[in-house]
Coordinates of C-alpha atoms and ligand atoms in Angstrom, one line a residue:
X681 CA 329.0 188.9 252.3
X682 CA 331.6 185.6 252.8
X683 CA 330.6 182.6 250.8
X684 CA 328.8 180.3 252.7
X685 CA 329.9 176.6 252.9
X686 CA 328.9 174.7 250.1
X687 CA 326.3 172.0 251.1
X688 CA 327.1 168.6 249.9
X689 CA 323.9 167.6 251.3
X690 CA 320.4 165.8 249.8
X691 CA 318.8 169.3 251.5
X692 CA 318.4 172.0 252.2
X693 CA 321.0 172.5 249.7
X694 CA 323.3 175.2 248.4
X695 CA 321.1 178.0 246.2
X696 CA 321.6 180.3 243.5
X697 CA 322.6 184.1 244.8
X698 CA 319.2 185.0 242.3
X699 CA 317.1 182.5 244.5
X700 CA 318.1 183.9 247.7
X701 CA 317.4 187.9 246.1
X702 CA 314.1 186.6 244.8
X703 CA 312.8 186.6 249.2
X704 CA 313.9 190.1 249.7
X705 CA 310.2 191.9 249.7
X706 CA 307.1 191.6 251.2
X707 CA 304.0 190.4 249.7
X708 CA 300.6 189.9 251.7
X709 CA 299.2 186.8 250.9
X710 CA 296.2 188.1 249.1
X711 CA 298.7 189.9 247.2
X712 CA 297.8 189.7 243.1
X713 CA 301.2 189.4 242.4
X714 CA 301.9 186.4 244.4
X715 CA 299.0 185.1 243.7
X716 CA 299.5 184.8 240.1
X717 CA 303.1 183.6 241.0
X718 CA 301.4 180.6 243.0
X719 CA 299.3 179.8 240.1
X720 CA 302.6 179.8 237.4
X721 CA 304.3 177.2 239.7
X722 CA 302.2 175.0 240.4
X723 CA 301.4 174.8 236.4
X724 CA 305.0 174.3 236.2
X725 CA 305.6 171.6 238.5
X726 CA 302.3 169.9 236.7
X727 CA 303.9 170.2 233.2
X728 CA 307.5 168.5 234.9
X729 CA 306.0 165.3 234.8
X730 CA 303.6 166.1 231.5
X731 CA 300.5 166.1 233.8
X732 CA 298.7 168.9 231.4
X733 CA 294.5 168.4 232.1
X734 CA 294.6 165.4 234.1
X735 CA 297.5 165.8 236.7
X736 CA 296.9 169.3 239.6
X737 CA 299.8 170.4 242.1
X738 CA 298.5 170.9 245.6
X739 CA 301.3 172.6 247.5
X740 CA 301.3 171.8 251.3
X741 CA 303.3 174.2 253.6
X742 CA 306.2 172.3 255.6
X743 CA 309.0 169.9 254.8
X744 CA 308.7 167.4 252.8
X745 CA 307.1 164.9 255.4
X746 CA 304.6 167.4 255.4
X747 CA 303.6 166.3 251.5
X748 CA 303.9 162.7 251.9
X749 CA 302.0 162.7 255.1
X750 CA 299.2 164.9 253.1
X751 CA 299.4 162.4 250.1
X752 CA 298.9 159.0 252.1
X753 CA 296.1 160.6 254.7
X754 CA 294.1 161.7 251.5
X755 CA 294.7 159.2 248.6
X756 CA 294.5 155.9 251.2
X757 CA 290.6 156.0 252.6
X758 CA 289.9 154.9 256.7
X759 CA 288.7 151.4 254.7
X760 CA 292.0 151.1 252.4
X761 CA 295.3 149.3 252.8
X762 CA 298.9 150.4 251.7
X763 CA 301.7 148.1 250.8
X764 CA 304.7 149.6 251.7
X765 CA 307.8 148.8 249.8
X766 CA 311.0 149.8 252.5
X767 CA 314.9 149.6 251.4
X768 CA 315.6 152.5 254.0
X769 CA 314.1 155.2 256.6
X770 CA 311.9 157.3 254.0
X771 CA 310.0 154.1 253.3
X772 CA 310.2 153.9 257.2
X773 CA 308.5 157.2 257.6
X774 CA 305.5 156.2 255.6
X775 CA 305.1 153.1 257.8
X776 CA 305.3 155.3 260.3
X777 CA 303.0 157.4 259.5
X778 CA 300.1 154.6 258.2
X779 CA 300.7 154.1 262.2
X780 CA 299.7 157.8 263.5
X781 CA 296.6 157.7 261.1
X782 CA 295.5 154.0 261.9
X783 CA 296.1 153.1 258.2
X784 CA 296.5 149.0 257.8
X785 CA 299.4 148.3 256.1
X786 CA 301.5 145.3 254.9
X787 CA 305.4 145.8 254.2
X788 CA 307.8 144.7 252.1
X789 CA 311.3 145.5 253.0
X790 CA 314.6 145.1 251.4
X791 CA 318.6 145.5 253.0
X792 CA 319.2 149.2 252.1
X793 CA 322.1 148.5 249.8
X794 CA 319.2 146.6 247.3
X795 CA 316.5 147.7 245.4
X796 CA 312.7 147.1 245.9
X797 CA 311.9 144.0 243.4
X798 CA 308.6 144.8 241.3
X799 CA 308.5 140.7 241.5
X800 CA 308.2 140.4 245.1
X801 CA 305.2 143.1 245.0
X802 CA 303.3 141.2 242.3
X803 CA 303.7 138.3 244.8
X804 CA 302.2 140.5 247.6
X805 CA 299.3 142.2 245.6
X806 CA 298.0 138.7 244.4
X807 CA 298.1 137.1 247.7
X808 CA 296.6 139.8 249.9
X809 CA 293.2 141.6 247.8
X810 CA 292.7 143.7 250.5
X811 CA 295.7 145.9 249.6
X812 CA 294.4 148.6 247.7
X813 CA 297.6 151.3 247.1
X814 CA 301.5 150.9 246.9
X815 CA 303.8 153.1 248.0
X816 CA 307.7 153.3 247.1
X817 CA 310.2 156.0 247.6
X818 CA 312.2 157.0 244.1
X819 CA 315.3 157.6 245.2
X820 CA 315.4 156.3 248.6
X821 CA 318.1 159.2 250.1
X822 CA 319.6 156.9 253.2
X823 CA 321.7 155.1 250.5
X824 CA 321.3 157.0 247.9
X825 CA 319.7 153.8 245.4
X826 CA 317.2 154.9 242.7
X827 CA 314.2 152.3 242.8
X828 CA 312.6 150.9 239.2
X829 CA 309.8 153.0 239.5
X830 CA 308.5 152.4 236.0
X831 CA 308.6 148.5 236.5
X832 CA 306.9 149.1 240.4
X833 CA 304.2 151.3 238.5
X834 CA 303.3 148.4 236.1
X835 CA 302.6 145.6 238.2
X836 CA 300.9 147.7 240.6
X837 CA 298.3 148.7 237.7
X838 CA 298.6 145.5 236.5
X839 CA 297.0 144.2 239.7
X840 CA 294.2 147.3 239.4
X841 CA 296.1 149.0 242.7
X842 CA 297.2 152.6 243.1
X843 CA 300.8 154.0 243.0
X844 CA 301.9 157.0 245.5
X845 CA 305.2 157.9 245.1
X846 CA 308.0 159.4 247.4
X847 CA 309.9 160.7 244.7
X848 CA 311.5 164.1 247.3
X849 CA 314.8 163.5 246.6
X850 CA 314.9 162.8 242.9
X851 CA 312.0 165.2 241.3
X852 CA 313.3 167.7 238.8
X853 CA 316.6 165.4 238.3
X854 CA 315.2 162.2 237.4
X855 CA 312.5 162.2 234.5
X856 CA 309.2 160.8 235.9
X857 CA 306.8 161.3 233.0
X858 CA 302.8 160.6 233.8
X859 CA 302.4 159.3 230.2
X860 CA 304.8 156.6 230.9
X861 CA 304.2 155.6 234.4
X862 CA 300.8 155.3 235.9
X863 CA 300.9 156.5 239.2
X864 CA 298.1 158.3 241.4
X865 CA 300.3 160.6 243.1
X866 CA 303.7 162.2 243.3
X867 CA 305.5 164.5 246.6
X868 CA 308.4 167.0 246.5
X869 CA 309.3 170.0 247.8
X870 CA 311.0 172.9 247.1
X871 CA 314.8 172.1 249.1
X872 CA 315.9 169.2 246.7
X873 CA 316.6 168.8 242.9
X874 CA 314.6 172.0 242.0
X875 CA 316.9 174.2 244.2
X876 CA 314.6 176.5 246.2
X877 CA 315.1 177.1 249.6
X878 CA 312.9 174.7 252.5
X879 CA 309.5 175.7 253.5
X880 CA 306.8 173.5 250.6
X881 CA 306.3 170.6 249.5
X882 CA 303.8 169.9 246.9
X883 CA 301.6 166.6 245.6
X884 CA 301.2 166.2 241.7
X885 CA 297.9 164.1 241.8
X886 CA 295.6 162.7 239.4
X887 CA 292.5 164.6 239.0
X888 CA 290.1 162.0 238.9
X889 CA 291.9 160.5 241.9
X890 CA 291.9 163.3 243.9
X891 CA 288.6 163.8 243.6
X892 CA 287.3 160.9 245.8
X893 CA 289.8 161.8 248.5
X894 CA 287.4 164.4 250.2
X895 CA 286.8 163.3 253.4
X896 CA 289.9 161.1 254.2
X897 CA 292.4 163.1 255.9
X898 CA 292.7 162.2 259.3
X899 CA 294.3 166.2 259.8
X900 CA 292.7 169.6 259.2
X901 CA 296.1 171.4 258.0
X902 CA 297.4 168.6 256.0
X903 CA 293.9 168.0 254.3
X904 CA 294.8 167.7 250.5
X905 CA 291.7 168.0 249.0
X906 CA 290.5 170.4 251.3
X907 CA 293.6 172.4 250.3
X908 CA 293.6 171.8 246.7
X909 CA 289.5 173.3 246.3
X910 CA 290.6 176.4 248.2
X911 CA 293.3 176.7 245.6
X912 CA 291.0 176.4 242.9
X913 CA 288.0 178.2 244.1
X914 CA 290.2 181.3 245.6
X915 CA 293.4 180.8 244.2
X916 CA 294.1 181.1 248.1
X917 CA 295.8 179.1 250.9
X918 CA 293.4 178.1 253.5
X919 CA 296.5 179.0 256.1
X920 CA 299.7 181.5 255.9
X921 CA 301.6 180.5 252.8
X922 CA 305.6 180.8 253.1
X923 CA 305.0 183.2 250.5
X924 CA 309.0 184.0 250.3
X925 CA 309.8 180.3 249.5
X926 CA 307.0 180.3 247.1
X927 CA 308.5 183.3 245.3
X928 CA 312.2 181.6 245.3
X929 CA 310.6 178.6 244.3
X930 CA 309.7 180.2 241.5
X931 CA 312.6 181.8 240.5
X932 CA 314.3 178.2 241.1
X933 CA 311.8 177.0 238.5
X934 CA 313.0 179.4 235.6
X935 CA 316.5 178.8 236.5
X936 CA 315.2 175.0 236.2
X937 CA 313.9 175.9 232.8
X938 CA 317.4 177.9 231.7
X939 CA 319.4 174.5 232.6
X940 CA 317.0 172.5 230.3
X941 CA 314.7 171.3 232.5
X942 CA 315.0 167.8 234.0
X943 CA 317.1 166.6 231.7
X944 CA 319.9 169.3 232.0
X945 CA 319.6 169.6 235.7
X946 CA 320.0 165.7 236.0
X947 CA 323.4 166.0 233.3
X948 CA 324.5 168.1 235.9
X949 CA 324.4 165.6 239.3
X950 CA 325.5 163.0 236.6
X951 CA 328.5 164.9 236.1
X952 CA 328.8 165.6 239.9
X953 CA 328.0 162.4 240.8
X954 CA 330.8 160.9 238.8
X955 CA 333.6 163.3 239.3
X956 CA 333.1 162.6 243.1
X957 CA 332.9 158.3 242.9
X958 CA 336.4 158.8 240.7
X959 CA 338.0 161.0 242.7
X960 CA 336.6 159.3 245.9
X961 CA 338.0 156.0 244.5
X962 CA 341.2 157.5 243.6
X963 CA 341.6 158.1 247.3
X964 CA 340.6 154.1 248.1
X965 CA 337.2 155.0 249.3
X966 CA 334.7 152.5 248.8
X967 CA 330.5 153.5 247.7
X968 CA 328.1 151.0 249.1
X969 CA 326.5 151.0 245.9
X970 CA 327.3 149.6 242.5
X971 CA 327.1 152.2 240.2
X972 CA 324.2 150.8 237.9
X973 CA 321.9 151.4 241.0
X974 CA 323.3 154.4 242.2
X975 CA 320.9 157.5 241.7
X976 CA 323.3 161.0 241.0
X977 CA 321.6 162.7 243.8
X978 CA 323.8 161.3 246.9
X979 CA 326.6 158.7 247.1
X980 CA 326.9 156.9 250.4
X981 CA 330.7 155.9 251.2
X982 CA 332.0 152.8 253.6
X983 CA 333.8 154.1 256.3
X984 CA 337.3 154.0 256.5
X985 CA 339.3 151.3 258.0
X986 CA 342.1 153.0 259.0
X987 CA 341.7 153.8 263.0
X988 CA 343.7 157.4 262.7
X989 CA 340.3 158.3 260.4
X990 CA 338.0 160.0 263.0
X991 CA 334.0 161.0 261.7
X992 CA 333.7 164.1 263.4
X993 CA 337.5 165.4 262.8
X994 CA 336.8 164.5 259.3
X995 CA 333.5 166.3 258.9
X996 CA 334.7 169.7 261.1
X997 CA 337.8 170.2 259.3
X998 CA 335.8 169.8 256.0
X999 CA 333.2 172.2 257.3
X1000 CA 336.6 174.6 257.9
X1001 CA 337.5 174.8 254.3
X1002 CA 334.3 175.0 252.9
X1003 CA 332.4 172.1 252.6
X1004 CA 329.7 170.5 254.2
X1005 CA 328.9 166.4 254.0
X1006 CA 326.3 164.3 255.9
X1007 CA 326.8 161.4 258.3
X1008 CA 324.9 158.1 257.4
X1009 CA 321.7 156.9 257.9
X1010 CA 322.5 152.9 257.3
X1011 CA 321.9 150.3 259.8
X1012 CA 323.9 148.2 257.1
X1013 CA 326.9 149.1 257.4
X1014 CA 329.3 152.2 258.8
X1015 CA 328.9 154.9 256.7
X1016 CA 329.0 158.5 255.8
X1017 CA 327.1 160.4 252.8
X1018 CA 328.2 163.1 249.8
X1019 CA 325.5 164.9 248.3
X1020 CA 326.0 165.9 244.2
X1021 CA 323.1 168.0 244.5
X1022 CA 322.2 172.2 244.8
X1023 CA 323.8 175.1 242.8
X1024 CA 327.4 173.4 242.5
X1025 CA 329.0 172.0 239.7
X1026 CA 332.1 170.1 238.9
X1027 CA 334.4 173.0 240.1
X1028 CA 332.6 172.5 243.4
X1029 CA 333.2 168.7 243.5
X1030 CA 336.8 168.9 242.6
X1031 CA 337.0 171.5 245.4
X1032 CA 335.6 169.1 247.5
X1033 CA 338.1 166.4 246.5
X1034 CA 341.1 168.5 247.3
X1035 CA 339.9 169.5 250.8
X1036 CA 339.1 165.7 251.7
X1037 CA 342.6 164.9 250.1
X1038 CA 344.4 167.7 253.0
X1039 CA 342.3 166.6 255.6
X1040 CA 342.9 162.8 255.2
X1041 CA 346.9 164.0 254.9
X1042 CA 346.2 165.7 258.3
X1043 CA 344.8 162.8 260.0
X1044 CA 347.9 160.5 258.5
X1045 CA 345.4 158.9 257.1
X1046 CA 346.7 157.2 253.8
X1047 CA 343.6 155.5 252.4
X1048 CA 340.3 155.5 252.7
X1049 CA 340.2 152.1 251.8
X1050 CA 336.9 150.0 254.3
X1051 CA 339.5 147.1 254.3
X1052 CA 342.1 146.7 256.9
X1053 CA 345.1 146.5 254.8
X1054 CA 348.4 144.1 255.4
X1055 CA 349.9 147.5 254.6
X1056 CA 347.9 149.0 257.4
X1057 CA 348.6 146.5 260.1
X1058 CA 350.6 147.7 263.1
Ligands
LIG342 C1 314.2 164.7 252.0 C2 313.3 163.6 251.8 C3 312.0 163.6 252.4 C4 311.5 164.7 253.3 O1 312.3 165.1 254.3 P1 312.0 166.5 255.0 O2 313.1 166.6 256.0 O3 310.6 166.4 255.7 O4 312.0 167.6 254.0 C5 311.2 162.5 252.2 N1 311.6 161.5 251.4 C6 312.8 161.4 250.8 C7 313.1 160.3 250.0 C8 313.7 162.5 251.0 O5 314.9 162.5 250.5

C-alpha cells in the first residue's frame, strides 16, 4: 500500500497503521464485544479530565458539530440564555446554532487574533441576570489561539452561571481537569487530539447536570439525555452506532495511554508545533499569533507578500510531495493554516519544511516574508 499524504490538518488527521487495522471486522451492534468496548471508552474519556463518579461520556454519532449541537440543545433549557464568547467561526457555529433551536443569546466577540477576556464576561454576567450558561471554545481552530479556560470557568461560577465548553480541537492535548475547572459540560470527538478516525463525538457532562436536561432537546437524534439513559439502561445506542470508529477509537485511546496520556501526547504537538514556527520563520514566514497565545494544535501563517507566491500552486505541489496543509479561515487577515497534530512527529515536520523550502524555490519565491520588501520591489 503507498503512504498516504501526511495531513497537516486540525482533522481528520493522519492515524496510526494499528488504528486503521483495528476497523477491519464486523461487529453487530448488539455485539458483547463491542459493547463492552463502548463501555471501556467512554470510562476512558471520563477519567481524561478526572471526571470519576460525578462526570458520564455520552457519545453522539456525527462530527463534531454533532456534539456541540447535542450539548447546547440539552444543557441550555427553552427558558435559558447563553452568552456566547466568539474570537472565530467555532464560537460562530454555536451562535448559529442557539439560532436553529430559538435559544436567546447574547455575544461577546473578540478580533480572531485575541483571546476571549474573562473581564469582559464578568462585565456581561452582572449586567444581564437573565443569562444563565456561557459558552467558549478552548482552542478556537480558525486561528489556532488557546482561550483561558480556567480563568473563563471562574468568573462564570463566580456569577452562579454554567460553563459548556468547545474544547474539539484541543481535548486529549491540552489538560482540562474537572477538579480544577468547574464546568458543566465538555465536546470532542474522535478525529482530533485523540487520533481516531471521524465518525463520534462525545459530551463529558456533569451528572447532576445532566440530569435536569430531560426534556430540552429541541432534536430526537441529538437528544443527550435521551441518549445517555439508553446507554445506561442497555448499554445500547438508541440508533446505528459507527461501530468501526468506535473500535479505532478505542485503540486510539490505548495508544493515548502508551504516549502518556495528555501530557505526552501534548509534548508531542509542543514539539511539532515548535519545529514548524522555527523552521517557518527561518524561511521569513510570519504566524499571526504571538507564541504565548498560540495553542500547539494549529499555527495560522500571514500570507506571503511576494506576488510570484500563488495559494493553490503552493498547496498542490505540497500535496505532490506528500504533505497536506489547510487554507485559512480569518476574516482578519490573508492567511493559510499548518496543523502539528495526528500520528506525525518531528521527522514529519522537518519533512514538511523541506518540501515548503523546494516548492517556494520553484515559485522563485525567496521569502515568505507578509511585508513587501525594498528588496522585493520591482
Ligand atoms: C473541528 C472542530 C469542531 C467540529 O467540527 P466538525 O467538522 O463538525 O468535526 C468544533 N469546534 C472546534 C473548535 C473544532 O476545531
Amino acid at each position: 500500500m503507498s503512504q498516504d499524504p501526511w495531513l497537516l490538518t486540525p482533522g481528520p488527521l493522519t492515524t496510526s497503521m494499528s488504528v486503521k487495522q483495528a476497523m477491519l471486522h464486523d461487529w453487530g451492534s448488539r455485539d458483547a464485544n463491542f459493547i463492552a468496548i463502548n463501555a471501556r471508552m467512554r470510562q476512558r474519556l471520563v477519567a481524561m479530565i478526572g471526571g470519576e463518579d460525578a462526570f458520564a461520556c455520552v457519545p453522539m454519532q456525527g462530527s463534531g458539530t454533532f456534539a456541540v449541537e447535542a450539548m447546547i440543545g440539552a444543557f441550555v433549557p427553552p427558558a435559558g440564555k447563553l452568552l456566547v464568547l466568539i474570537n472565530g467561526a467555532y464560537g460562530k457555529r454555536i451562535a448559529r446554532i442557539c439560532d436553529y433551536y430559538k435559544r436567546a443569546t447574547a455575544i461577546l466577540e473578540w478580533p480572531e487574533d485575541q483571546l476571549v477576556d474573562p473581564a469582559w464576561v464578568a462585565k456581561a454576567l452582572a449586567a444581564d441576570t437573565a443569562i444563565t450558561h456561557v459558552a467558549v471554545v478552548h482552542c478556537e481552530t480558525t486561528s489556532g489561539v488557546l482561550n483561558p479556560i480556567a480563568e473563563v470557568a471562574r468568573v462564570v461560577a463566580a456569577a452562579g452561571r454554567r460553563l459548556l465548553i468547545d474544547a474539539m480541537s484541543a481535548f486529549g492535548a491540552i489538560a482540562l481537569d474537572a477538579k480544577d475547572v468547574s464546568f458543566d459540560a465538555v465536546a470532542a470527538s474522535s478525529n482530533k487530539c485523540i487520533e481516531g478516525v471521524p465518525g463520534l463525538g462525545f459530551i463529558l457532562a456533569r451528572v447532576d447536570a445532566l440530569k435536569q436536561c430531560q426534556g430540552n432537546a429541541p432534536s430526537l437524534s441529538l437528544d443527550l439525555y435521551d441518549q445517555w439513559q439508553a446507554l445506561e439502561k442497555t448499554g445500547q445506542y438508541r440508533f446505528t452506532p459507527p461501530i468501526h470508529c468506535i473500535v479505532a477509537f478505542d485503540q486510539a485511546l490505548t495508544e493515548h495511554e502508551q504516549e502518556g496520556g495528555v501530557a505526552g501526547r501534548g509534548a508531542r504537538y509542543r514539539n511539532n508545533c515548535k519545529v514548524l514556527v522555527d523552521g517557518m520563520r527561518a524561511m521569513g514566514f510570519q504566524p499571526l499569533l504571538p507564541d504565548h497565545v498560540q495553542a500547539p494544535i494549529i499555527v495560522t501563517f500571514h500570507m506571503p507578500a511576494d506576488p510570484r507566491f500563488d495559494f493553490q500552486a503552493f498547496y498542490d505541489k505540497l500535496k505532490d510531495r506528500g504533505y497536506v496543509i489547510y487554507p485559512g479561515k480569518l476574516t482578519v487577515a490573508d492567511s493559510f493554516r499548518i496543523g502539528c497534530i495526528g500520528r506525525l512527529d518531528e521527522s514529519h515536520m522537518r519533512g514538511a519544511l523541506a518540501a515548503i523550502r523546494a516548492v517556494m524555490a520553484e515559485m522563485g519565491v525567496a521569502s515568505g516574508s507578509p511585508l513587501r520588501q525594498a528588496a522585493n520591489a520591482e
